[in-house]
Amino acid sequence: MPATDATDVKALLFDVFGTVVDWRSSLIDDLSAYAAQRGLEGDWTKLVDVWRQAYVPSMDAVRKNPQADFLTLDELHRRSLERLVGEFGIKGLTEDDLNYMVTGWHRLKPWSGVVAALERLHTKYILAPLSNGNVGLLTRMAKNAGLPWDMVFGSDIFRHYKPDPENYLGAAKLLNLQPGEVMLVAAHNYDLRAAQALGLKTAFIPRPTEYGPLQTIDFDATGDWTIVADDLAGIADQLGC
Amino acid sequence: MPATDATDVKALLFDVFGTVVDWRSSLIDDLSAYAAQRGLEGDWTKLVDVWRQAYVPSMDAVRKNPQADFLTLDELHRRSLERLVGEFGIKGLTEDDLNYMVTGWHRLKPWSGVVAALERLHTKYILAPLSNGNVGLLTRMAKNAGLPWDMVFGSDIFRHYKPDPENYLGAAKLLNLQPGEVMLVAAHNYDLRAAQALGLKTAFIPRPTEYGPLQTIDFDATGDWTIVADDLAGIADQLGC
């Protein structure tokens, strides 16, 4: 039987980077293999970690300047990368190389067991990512990884980045649902806190290796979430799928 | 081998009502069965035909009043239905009955062969509806009918109705694609004409029974479309899928 507080839920929305896909290992593997093939030298682990560290500040710059054009995460990734390859002294990159590296975010691999758990949840719920990634990125990622989304909510639909309320409430509205009929699934407490404050249901799973040795938070649930489980299969169990 | 002019195409966008699903037969069957079960009396074929005739004028009213809130197709269907049941003298409808009837548009059945052809096209292309239906409607329709979309472009994402350019160009932009990398598939020449004028590729298939005895147009291609085929399987053939 479903968890009591989840009986009204019709749709599950998923944070993606870290929750569904293992961006760090995927990118390190992808860039290292590509660099070896192209004869490029660089500290790819460090590059990936610093690239990801540019993520929140780059989105915040968009958020604080709402009168400017919205920049997608692909565009922010590209700008950060151009700066970082200079700082890292990586030489000999062509336009094709930069494009390949930026679209590494389109080829991220899911954590173990994700696709099977999503297939279980898909039988009973509408499933969609609710990510700061853009539609183009998330659509290609899903095709590459076999993620069975019914819809793709990229941040460029809302022209806002989470945790802005427009994303959570906008997704519920586009699905003809009340906030309480939607559950956000995330490995990040801040994301669930924003969703809960707007009336959405919440589900937490830990991803304690997401940031590798740099991880400092989100080892455990720090809020009163509707569901807490070890992984997506545990959420499917609790939802009776 | 793909048709020469289609070699750059990365995504196929589909008109839905009439092109992918047989709205008329589906709704007549759905409403007739429901009415029999509920003991409701009415001319359901006539109701469906007149309901659909309200479609273009109701969207045009939204289009001509852009400063007002965008109304979704579900909302327009509901308003038209409330008016028509009065005009048709249909008695005894509850709120649940009206909701059931409006969501009949979420349960439309695909034309024969559609799902198999989409599965073929899905192996090579990004597939998405580009419809005047809203996301909530189209997402549920796809889940009911097994349509393998990678993304769902409802008109409420763009807050415009086709043939406004925002929908065609907005979908290409959200997919990180140039207009010429996107092909619209439709059974309606007006829709393809709007897409072609904006630089999209075009594919026409006829649906000569879409409007039943009321059909007067779209028996044949009337423009210089990239592909013309008898059905979606024929498009898959020409695209080498």
Short mmCIF file of C-alpha atoms in Angstrom, two decimals:
data_model
loop_
_atom_site.label_atom_id
_atom_site.label_comp_id
_atom_site.label_asym_id
_atom_site.label_seq_id
_atom_site.Cartn_x
_atom_site.Cartn_y
_atom_site.Cartn_z
CA MET A 1 0.00 0.00 0.00
CA PRO A 2 1.23 3.53 -0.73
CA ALA A 3 2.57 5.66 2.11
CA THR A 4 -0.49 7.41 3.59
CA ASP A 5 0.67 10.92 2.75
CA ALA A 6 1.34 9.95 -0.86
CA THR A 7 -2.14 8.72 -1.76
CA ASP A 8 -3.03 11.87 -3.73
CA VAL A 9 0.20 11.88 -5.73
CA LYS A 10 -0.29 11.58 -9.50
CA ALA A 11 3.13 12.65 -10.79
CA LEU A 12 6.71 12.19 -9.63
CA LEU A 13 9.23 14.88 -10.58
CA PHE A 14 12.91 14.09 -10.33
CA ASP A 15 15.94 16.17 -9.64
CA VAL A 16 18.44 14.82 -12.16
CA PHE A 17 22.11 15.73 -11.54
CA GLY A 18 23.15 13.62 -8.59
CA THR A 19 19.72 12.11 -7.97
CA VAL A 20 19.21 10.21 -11.24
CA VAL A 21 22.63 10.38 -12.88
CA ASP A 22 26.17 10.18 -11.52
CA TRP A 23 27.53 13.29 -13.22
CA ARG A 24 30.98 13.17 -11.59
CA SER A 25 32.10 9.66 -12.51
CA SER A 26 30.39 9.89 -15.90
CA LEU A 27 32.16 13.10 -16.87
CA ILE A 28 35.56 12.05 -15.53
CA ASP A 29 35.34 8.80 -17.51
CA ASP A 30 34.01 10.51 -20.63
CA LEU A 31 36.59 13.31 -20.69
CA SER A 32 39.51 11.05 -19.77
CA ALA A 33 38.69 8.62 -22.58
CA TYR A 34 38.21 11.44 -25.07
CA ALA A 35 41.44 13.17 -24.04
CA ALA A 36 43.43 9.94 -24.37
CA GLN A 37 42.06 9.42 -27.86
CA ARG A 38 42.76 13.04 -28.88
CA GLY A 39 46.14 13.24 -27.13
CA LEU A 40 45.00 16.09 -24.86
CA GLU A 41 46.64 16.59 -21.47
CA GLY A 42 44.82 17.79 -18.37
CA ASP A 43 43.67 16.99 -14.85
CA TRP A 44 40.18 15.85 -15.84
CA THR A 45 39.01 14.96 -12.33
CA LYS A 46 39.94 18.41 -11.09
CA LEU A 47 38.37 20.02 -14.15
CA VAL A 48 35.07 18.22 -13.55
CA ASP A 49 35.01 19.19 -9.89
CA VAL A 50 35.75 22.85 -10.58
CA TRP A 51 33.35 22.90 -13.53
CA ARG A 52 30.59 21.72 -11.22
CA GLN A 53 31.57 24.28 -8.61
CA ALA A 54 30.82 26.97 -11.19
CA TYR A 55 27.23 25.67 -11.49
CA VAL A 56 25.50 27.47 -8.62
CA PRO A 57 27.27 30.83 -9.09
CA SER A 58 26.55 30.77 -12.82
CA MET A 59 22.83 30.13 -12.23
CA ASP A 60 22.71 32.75 -9.50
CA ALA A 61 24.04 35.31 -11.95
CA VAL A 62 21.08 34.53 -14.25
CA ARG A 63 18.65 34.60 -11.35
CA LYS A 64 19.84 38.01 -10.14
CA ASN A 65 19.53 39.52 -13.60
CA PRO A 66 16.01 38.56 -14.67
CA GLN A 67 15.69 41.36 -17.22
CA ALA A 68 18.51 39.81 -19.27
CA ASP A 69 17.97 36.88 -21.62
CA PHE A 70 17.71 33.55 -19.84
CA LEU A 71 20.86 31.48 -20.38
CA THR A 72 20.45 27.71 -20.51
CA LEU A 73 22.61 25.33 -18.54
CA ASP A 74 24.30 24.26 -21.80
CA GLU A 75 25.24 27.91 -22.34
CA LEU A 76 26.46 28.30 -18.74
CA HIS A 77 28.48 25.06 -19.01
CA ARG A 78 30.10 26.34 -22.18
CA ARG A 79 31.05 29.69 -20.67
CA SER A 80 32.47 28.08 -17.53
CA LEU A 81 34.43 25.56 -19.57
CA GLU A 82 35.99 28.22 -21.80
CA ARG A 83 37.21 30.04 -18.70
CA LEU A 84 38.46 26.87 -17.00
CA VAL A 85 40.45 25.42 -19.90
CA GLY A 86 42.35 28.71 -19.90
CA GLU A 87 42.93 28.57 -16.15
CA PHE A 88 43.99 24.91 -16.36
CA GLY A 89 46.33 25.63 -19.27
CA ILE A 90 44.73 22.97 -21.47
CA LYS A 91 46.03 23.49 -24.98
CA GLY A 92 44.98 22.52 -28.46
CA LEU A 93 41.21 22.35 -28.02
CA THR A 94 39.20 22.78 -31.21
CA GLU A 95 35.59 23.97 -31.47
CA ASP A 96 34.60 20.31 -31.90
CA ASP A 97 36.48 19.42 -28.71
CA LEU A 98 34.65 22.10 -26.72
CA ASN A 99 31.31 20.95 -28.14
CA TYR A 100 32.11 17.36 -27.25
CA MET A 101 33.04 18.29 -23.70
CA VAL A 102 29.93 20.44 -23.12
CA THR A 103 27.68 17.69 -24.44
CA GLY A 104 29.29 15.32 -21.94
CA TRP A 105 26.42 16.50 -19.72
CA HIS A 106 24.03 14.97 -22.29
CA ARG A 107 25.72 11.57 -21.92
CA LEU A 108 25.69 11.18 -18.12
CA LYS A 109 25.07 7.66 -16.83
CA PRO A 110 22.33 6.77 -14.36
CA TRP A 111 23.20 5.40 -10.94
CA SER A 112 22.84 1.64 -10.65
CA GLY A 113 19.21 0.45 -10.54
CA VAL A 114 17.70 3.75 -11.67
CA VAL A 115 16.19 2.63 -14.97
CA ALA A 116 14.57 -0.48 -13.47
CA ALA A 117 13.08 1.54 -10.60
CA LEU A 118 11.77 4.22 -12.97
CA GLU A 119 10.13 1.52 -15.09
CA ARG A 120 8.29 0.31 -11.96
CA LEU A 121 7.18 3.82 -11.03
CA HIS A 122 6.19 4.53 -14.64
CA THR A 123 3.40 1.96 -14.49
CA LYS A 124 1.51 4.03 -11.93
CA TYR A 125 2.72 7.64 -12.11
CA ILE A 126 3.49 10.38 -14.59
CA LEU A 127 7.30 10.75 -14.45
CA ALA A 128 9.33 13.78 -15.44
CA PRO A 129 12.64 15.39 -14.62
CA LEU A 130 12.39 18.79 -12.89
CA SER A 131 15.95 19.90 -13.40
CA ASN A 132 18.08 22.95 -13.86
CA GLY A 133 19.23 21.30 -17.06
CA ASN A 134 17.61 22.57 -20.25
CA VAL A 135 15.18 20.61 -22.40
CA GLY A 136 17.74 19.86 -25.11
CA LEU A 137 20.23 18.48 -22.60
CA LEU A 138 17.67 16.43 -20.63
CA THR A 139 15.97 15.02 -23.72
CA ARG A 140 19.25 13.74 -25.14
CA MET A 141 20.33 12.41 -21.74
CA ALA A 142 17.09 10.44 -21.46
CA LYS A 143 17.50 9.00 -24.96
CA ASN A 144 21.10 8.01 -24.25
CA ALA A 145 20.34 6.50 -20.85
CA GLY A 146 16.89 5.00 -21.49
CA LEU A 147 15.08 7.09 -18.87
CA PRO A 148 11.31 6.58 -19.33
CA TRP A 149 10.10 10.17 -18.86
CA ASP A 150 6.54 11.09 -19.83
CA MET A 151 7.51 14.76 -20.08
CA VAL A 152 10.73 16.76 -19.73
CA PHE A 153 10.67 19.86 -17.53
CA GLY A 154 13.82 21.78 -18.30
CA SER A 155 14.55 25.08 -16.60
CA ASP A 156 14.33 26.88 -19.95
CA ILE A 157 10.58 26.19 -20.04
CA PHE A 158 10.19 28.33 -16.93
CA ARG A 159 13.14 30.63 -17.62
CA HIS A 160 14.01 30.22 -13.95
CA TYR A 161 16.38 28.01 -11.99
CA LYS A 162 15.47 25.95 -8.93
CA PRO A 163 14.88 26.75 -6.14
CA ASP A 164 12.77 29.54 -7.69
CA PRO A 165 9.08 28.72 -7.09
CA GLU A 166 8.19 29.14 -10.77
CA ASN A 167 9.76 25.76 -11.61
CA TYR A 168 7.91 23.65 -9.00
CA LEU A 169 4.55 25.39 -9.40
CA GLY A 170 4.93 25.70 -13.16
CA ALA A 171 5.46 21.97 -13.59
CA ALA A 172 2.39 21.15 -11.46
CA LYS A 173 0.28 23.59 -13.48
CA LEU A 174 1.49 22.23 -16.84
CA LEU A 175 0.41 18.77 -15.65
CA ASN A 176 -3.10 19.98 -14.62
CA LEU A 177 -2.22 19.06 -11.03
CA GLN A 178 -2.37 20.73 -7.64
CA PRO A 179 1.00 21.03 -5.85
CA GLY A 180 -0.07 18.35 -3.36
CA GLU A 181 -0.61 15.88 -6.21
CA VAL A 182 3.07 16.15 -7.21
CA MET A 183 6.06 14.63 -5.43
CA LEU A 184 9.63 15.82 -5.92
CA VAL A 185 12.28 13.12 -5.65
CA ALA A 186 15.76 14.44 -4.85
CA ALA A 187 19.06 13.64 -3.19
CA HIS A 188 19.32 17.27 -2.04
CA ASN A 189 17.57 18.58 1.04
CA TYR A 190 17.53 22.22 -0.19
CA ASP A 191 15.52 21.21 -3.25
CA LEU A 192 12.96 19.27 -1.19
CA ARG A 193 12.68 22.16 1.28
CA ALA A 194 11.73 24.54 -1.53
CA ALA A 195 9.20 22.05 -2.93
CA GLN A 196 7.66 21.34 0.48
CA ALA A 197 7.22 25.05 1.20
CA LEU A 198 5.08 25.27 -1.95
CA GLY A 199 2.89 22.31 -0.99
CA LEU A 200 4.53 19.52 -2.99
CA LYS A 201 5.13 16.06 -1.54
CA THR A 202 8.78 15.08 -1.09
CA ALA A 203 10.98 11.99 -1.33
CA PHE A 204 14.64 11.86 -0.31
CA ILE A 205 17.30 9.36 -1.25
CA PRO A 206 20.97 9.77 -0.29
CA ARG A 207 23.73 9.84 -2.91
CA PRO A 208 26.72 9.96 -0.57
CA THR A 209 29.32 9.63 -3.35
CA GLU A 210 27.87 12.29 -5.66
CA TYR A 211 30.69 14.77 -5.03
CA GLY A 212 33.36 12.16 -4.38
CA PRO A 213 35.80 13.27 -1.66
CA LEU A 214 34.35 16.79 -1.82
CA GLN A 215 30.93 15.80 -0.47
CA THR A 216 30.00 17.61 2.77
CA ILE A 217 26.18 17.54 2.89
CA ASP A 218 23.09 15.47 2.02
CA PHE A 219 24.32 12.24 3.57
CA ASP A 220 20.97 12.09 5.37
CA ALA A 221 17.49 13.54 5.26
CA THR A 222 17.40 16.79 7.24
CA GLY A 223 13.68 17.55 6.81
CA ASP A 224 10.32 15.94 7.43
CA TRP A 225 9.97 14.46 3.96
CA THR A 226 6.98 12.37 2.83
CA ILE A 227 9.25 9.44 1.95
CA VAL A 228 12.85 8.65 2.85
CA ALA A 229 14.43 5.61 1.19
CA ASP A 230 17.84 4.19 0.39
CA ASP A 231 17.33 4.43 -3.36
CA LEU A 232 14.66 4.74 -6.07
CA ALA A 233 13.70 1.08 -5.68
CA GLY A 234 12.90 1.84 -2.05
CA ILE A 235 10.63 4.68 -3.15
CA ALA A 236 8.88 2.31 -5.57
CA ASP A 237 8.43 -0.14 -2.68
CA GLN A 238 6.89 2.53 -0.45
CA LEU A 239 4.59 3.70 -3.27
CA GLY A 240 3.33 0.16 -3.85
CA CYS A 241 4.73 -0.12 -7.39
CA MET B 1 18.87 6.15 -47.50
CA PRO B 2 17.12 9.22 -46.10
CA ALA B 3 15.41 11.60 -48.48
CA THR B 4 18.16 14.04 -49.55
CA ASP B 5 16.48 17.12 -48.08
CA ALA B 6 16.01 15.39 -44.72
CA THR B 7 19.66 14.56 -44.03
CA ASP B 8 20.07 17.37 -41.48
CA VAL B 9 16.91 16.48 -39.56
CA LYS B 10 17.50 15.53 -35.90
CA ALA B 11 13.98 15.80 -34.48
CA LEU B 12 10.50 15.04 -35.76
CA LEU B 13 7.62 17.09 -34.36
CA PHE B 14 4.09 15.80 -34.82
CA ASP B 15 0.78 17.49 -35.14
CA VAL B 16 -1.45 15.31 -32.97
CA PHE B 17 -5.22 15.76 -33.43
CA GLY B 18 -5.98 14.12 -36.77
CA THR B 19 -2.37 13.30 -37.61
CA VAL B 20 -1.51 10.91 -34.75
CA VAL B 21 -4.90 10.23 -33.16
CA ASP B 22 -8.38 9.74 -34.59
CA TRP B 23 -10.17 12.24 -32.36
CA ARG B 24 -13.58 11.91 -34.02
CA SER B 25 -14.15 8.15 -33.81
CA SER B 26 -12.43 7.99 -30.42
CA LEU B 27 -14.66 10.64 -28.86
CA ILE B 28 -17.89 9.38 -30.45
CA ASP B 29 -17.15 5.87 -29.12
CA ASP B 30 -16.04 7.14 -25.70
CA LEU B 31 -19.01 9.45 -25.14
CA SER B 32 -21.57 6.98 -26.52
CA ALA B 33 -20.35 4.21 -24.22
CA TYR B 34 -20.26 6.54 -21.22
CA ALA B 35 -23.73 7.92 -21.94
CA ALA B 36 -25.20 4.42 -22.27
CA GLN B 37 -23.71 3.46 -18.93
CA ARG B 38 -24.93 6.66 -17.26
CA GLY B 39 -28.34 6.67 -18.97
CA LEU B 40 -27.68 10.04 -20.64
CA GLU B 41 -29.43 10.93 -23.90
CA GLY B 42 -27.85 12.98 -26.66
CA ASP B 43 -26.66 13.06 -30.27
CA TRP B 44 -23.02 12.30 -29.47
CA THR B 45 -21.78 12.29 -33.08
CA LYS B 46 -23.26 15.73 -33.63
CA LEU B 47 -21.90 16.93 -30.30
CA VAL B 48 -18.38 15.81 -31.19
CA ASP B 49 -18.51 17.46 -34.60
CA VAL B 50 -19.81 20.76 -33.22
CA TRP B 51 -17.37 20.61 -30.29
CA ARG B 52 -14.51 20.32 -32.74
CA GLN B 53 -15.93 23.17 -34.83
CA ALA B 54 -15.56 25.40 -31.77
CA TYR B 55 -11.81 24.62 -31.67
CA VAL B 56 -10.41 27.17 -34.12
CA PRO B 57 -12.68 30.08 -33.06
CA SER B 58 -11.89 29.42 -29.38
CA MET B 59 -8.12 29.46 -30.03
CA ASP B 60 -8.45 32.54 -32.23
CA ALA B 61 -10.11 34.39 -29.34
CA VAL B 62 -7.03 33.62 -27.20
CA ARG B 63 -4.68 34.58 -30.00
CA LYS B 64 -6.39 37.95 -30.55
CA ASN B 65 -6.26 38.83 -26.87
CA PRO B 66 -2.59 38.21 -25.95
CA GLN B 67 -2.68 40.49 -22.90
CA ALA B 68 -5.21 38.18 -21.21
CA ASP B 69 -4.18 34.98 -19.46
CA PHE B 70 -3.46 32.10 -21.82
CA LEU B 71 -6.25 29.52 -21.73
CA THR B 72 -5.28 25.90 -22.32
CA LEU B 73 -7.08 23.64 -24.75
CA ASP B 74 -8.54 21.72 -21.78
CA GLU B 75 -10.03 25.02 -20.56
CA LEU B 76 -11.34 25.89 -24.03
CA HIS B 77 -12.84 22.41 -24.43
CA ARG B 78 -14.58 22.79 -21.08
CA ARG B 79 -16.04 26.19 -21.95
CA SER B 80 -17.25 25.01 -25.36
CA LEU B 81 -18.77 21.87 -23.85
CA GLU B 82 -20.68 23.79 -21.19
CA ARG B 83 -22.22 25.95 -23.90
CA LEU B 84 -23.00 23.03 -26.20
CA VAL B 85 -24.70 20.76 -23.67
CA GLY B 86 -27.07 23.66 -23.05
CA GLU B 87 -27.69 24.16 -26.77
CA PHE B 88 -28.15 20.40 -27.28
CA GLY B 89 -30.55 20.19 -24.32
CA ILE B 90 -28.52 17.43 -22.66
CA LYS B 91 -29.85 17.07 -19.10
CA GLY B 92 -28.60 15.62 -15.85
CA LEU B 93 -24.84 16.11 -16.28
CA THR B 94 -22.87 16.22 -13.04
CA GLU B 95 -19.48 17.86 -12.51
CA ASP B 96 -17.93 14.40 -12.77
CA ASP B 97 -19.70 13.84 -16.11
CA LEU B 98 -18.33 17.11 -17.51
CA ASN B 99 -14.83 16.23 -16.30
CA TYR B 100 -15.10 12.79 -17.86
CA MET B 101 -16.21 14.25 -21.18
CA VAL B 102 -13.48 16.91 -21.30
CA THR B 103 -10.83 14.33 -20.49
CA GLY B 104 -12.09 12.26 -23.40
CA TRP B 105 -9.48 14.28 -25.34
CA HIS B 106 -6.84 12.66 -23.08
CA ARG B 107 -8.00 9.18 -24.11
CA LEU B 108 -7.95 9.52 -27.91
CA LYS B 109 -6.83 6.45 -29.85
CA PRO B 110 -4.03 6.51 -32.41
CA TRP B 111 -4.74 5.70 -36.03
CA SER B 112 -3.79 2.16 -37.03
CA GLY B 113 -0.04 1.59 -37.32
CA VAL B 114 0.97 4.80 -35.55
CA VAL B 115 2.68 3.30 -32.50
CA ALA B 116 4.73 0.83 -34.56
CA ALA B 117 5.85 3.56 -36.96
CA LEU B 118 6.77 5.90 -34.10
CA GLU B 119 8.84 3.12 -32.51
CA ARG B 120 10.79 2.83 -35.77
CA LEU B 121 11.34 6.59 -36.02
CA HIS B 122 12.27 6.74 -32.31
CA THR B 123 15.41 4.71 -32.91
CA LYS B 124 16.92 7.50 -35.01
CA TYR B 125 15.18 10.77 -34.15
CA ILE B 126 14.02 12.83 -31.20
CA LEU B 127 10.21 12.62 -31.32
CA ALA B 128 7.76 15.06 -29.79
CA PRO B 129 4.24 16.28 -30.36
CA LEU B 130 3.93 19.94 -31.38
CA SER B 131 0.26 20.37 -30.73
CA ASN B 132 -2.33 22.92 -29.73
CA GLY B 133 -3.16 20.53 -26.89
CA ASN B 134 -1.70 21.40 -23.51
CA VAL B 135 1.04 19.45 -21.74
CA GLY B 136 -1.34 17.81 -19.25
CA LEU B 137 -3.61 16.58 -22.03
CA LEU B 138 -0.81 15.38 -24.31
CA THR B 139 1.14 13.66 -21.53
CA ARG B 140 -1.89 11.64 -20.43
CA MET B 141 -2.80 10.85 -24.04
CA ALA B 142 0.69 9.48 -24.65
CA LYS B 143 0.57 7.36 -21.50
CA ASN B 144 -2.87 5.98 -22.45
CA ALA B 145 -1.94 5.30 -26.06
CA GLY B 146 1.71 4.24 -25.67
CA LEU B 147 3.15 7.05 -27.82
CA PRO B 148 6.96 7.04 -27.41
CA TRP B 149 7.61 10.79 -27.17
CA ASP B 150 10.99 12.04 -25.97
CA MET B 151 9.47 15.41 -25.03
CA VAL B 152 5.97 16.91 -25.04
CA PHE B 153 5.54 20.35 -26.61
CA GLY B 154 2.13 21.58 -25.52
CA SER B 155 0.89 25.01 -26.57
CA ASP B 156 0.88 26.14 -22.92
CA ILE B 157 4.70 26.02 -22.92
CA PHE B 158 4.71 28.75 -25.57
CA ARG B 159 1.46 30.40 -24.50
CA HIS B 160 0.60 30.56 -28.19
CA TYR B 161 -1.42 28.43 -30.57
CA LYS B 162 -0.26 27.17 -33.94
CA PRO B 163 0.16 28.58 -36.53
CA ASP B 164 1.83 31.30 -34.44
CA PRO B 165 5.59 31.19 -35.13
CA GLU B 166 6.44 31.02 -31.40
CA ASN B 167 5.44 27.35 -31.27
CA TYR B 168 7.55 26.10 -34.20
CA LEU B 169 10.61 28.21 -33.43
CA GLY B 170 10.23 27.74 -29.68
CA ALA B 171 10.30 23.94 -29.98
CA ALA B 172 13.42 24.03 -32.17
CA LYS B 173 15.17 26.34 -29.70
CA LEU B 174 14.23 24.19 -26.68
CA LEU B 175 15.81 21.22 -28.50
CA ASN B 176 19.08 23.13 -29.24
CA LEU B 177 18.30 22.80 -32.94
CA GLN B 178 18.14 25.08 -35.94
CA PRO B 179 14.74 25.22 -37.69
CA GLY B 180 16.16 23.25 -40.63
CA GLU B 181 17.11 20.40 -38.30
CA VAL B 182 13.46 19.91 -37.32
CA MET B 183 10.70 18.32 -39.41
CA LEU B 184 7.01 18.84 -38.75
CA VAL B 185 4.79 15.86 -39.58
CA ALA B 186 1.14 16.75 -40.15
CA ALA B 187 -2.03 15.80 -41.99
CA HIS B 188 -2.86 19.50 -42.42
CA ASN B 189 -1.37 21.61 -45.17
CA TYR B 190 -1.87 24.92 -43.27
CA ASP B 191 0.33 23.67 -40.42
CA LEU B 192 3.12 22.57 -42.78
CA ARG B 193 2.90 25.88 -44.65
CA ALA B 194 3.53 27.80 -41.41
CA ALA B 195 6.43 25.50 -40.48
CA GLN B 196 8.01 25.71 -43.95
CA ALA B 197 7.86 29.52 -43.93
CA LEU B 198 9.99 29.43 -40.76
CA GLY B 199 12.59 27.09 -42.25
CA LEU B 200 11.43 23.75 -40.84
CA LYS B 201 11.35 20.60 -42.94
CA THR B 202 7.89 19.17 -43.62
CA ALA B 203 6.19 15.78 -44.01
CA PHE B 204 2.57 15.29 -45.10
CA ILE B 205 0.33 12.28 -44.69
CA PRO B 206 -3.36 12.32 -45.60
CA ARG B 207 -6.04 11.47 -43.06
CA PRO B 208 -9.05 11.56 -45.39
CA THR B 209 -11.54 10.33 -42.77
CA GLU B 210 -10.47 12.67 -39.95
CA TYR B 211 -13.65 14.77 -40.14
CA GLY B 212 -15.92 11.95 -41.34
CA PRO B 213 -18.52 13.18 -43.84
CA LEU B 214 -17.63 16.79 -42.97
CA GLN B 215 -14.10 16.60 -44.43
CA THR B 216 -13.53 19.12 -47.24
CA ILE B 217 -9.75 19.65 -47.31
CA ASP B 218 -6.37 17.96 -46.81
CA PHE B 219 -7.09 14.94 -48.98
CA ASP B 220 -3.80 15.64 -50.73
CA ALA B 221 -0.56 17.56 -50.28
CA THR B 222 -1.00 21.10 -51.59
CA GLY B 223 2.56 22.34 -50.96
CA ASP B 224 6.09 21.41 -51.86
CA TRP B 225 6.73 19.35 -48.71
CA THR B 226 10.02 17.58 -47.96
CA ILE B 227 8.24 14.22 -47.71
CA VAL B 228 4.79 13.07 -48.79
CA ALA B 229 3.73 9.57 -47.76
CA ASP B 230 0.58 7.52 -47.31
CA ASP B 231 1.10 7.11 -43.57
CA LEU B 232 3.73 7.29 -40.82
CA ALA B 233 5.23 3.97 -41.87
CA GLY B 234 5.85 5.52 -45.28
CA ILE B 235 7.67 8.41 -43.61
CA ALA B 236 9.79 5.92 -41.67
CA ASP B 237 10.59 4.17 -44.99
CA GLN B 238 11.66 7.42 -46.64
CA LEU B 239 13.79 8.36 -43.60
CA GLY B 240 15.57 5.01 -43.69
CA CYS B 241 14.28 3.83 -40.29
#
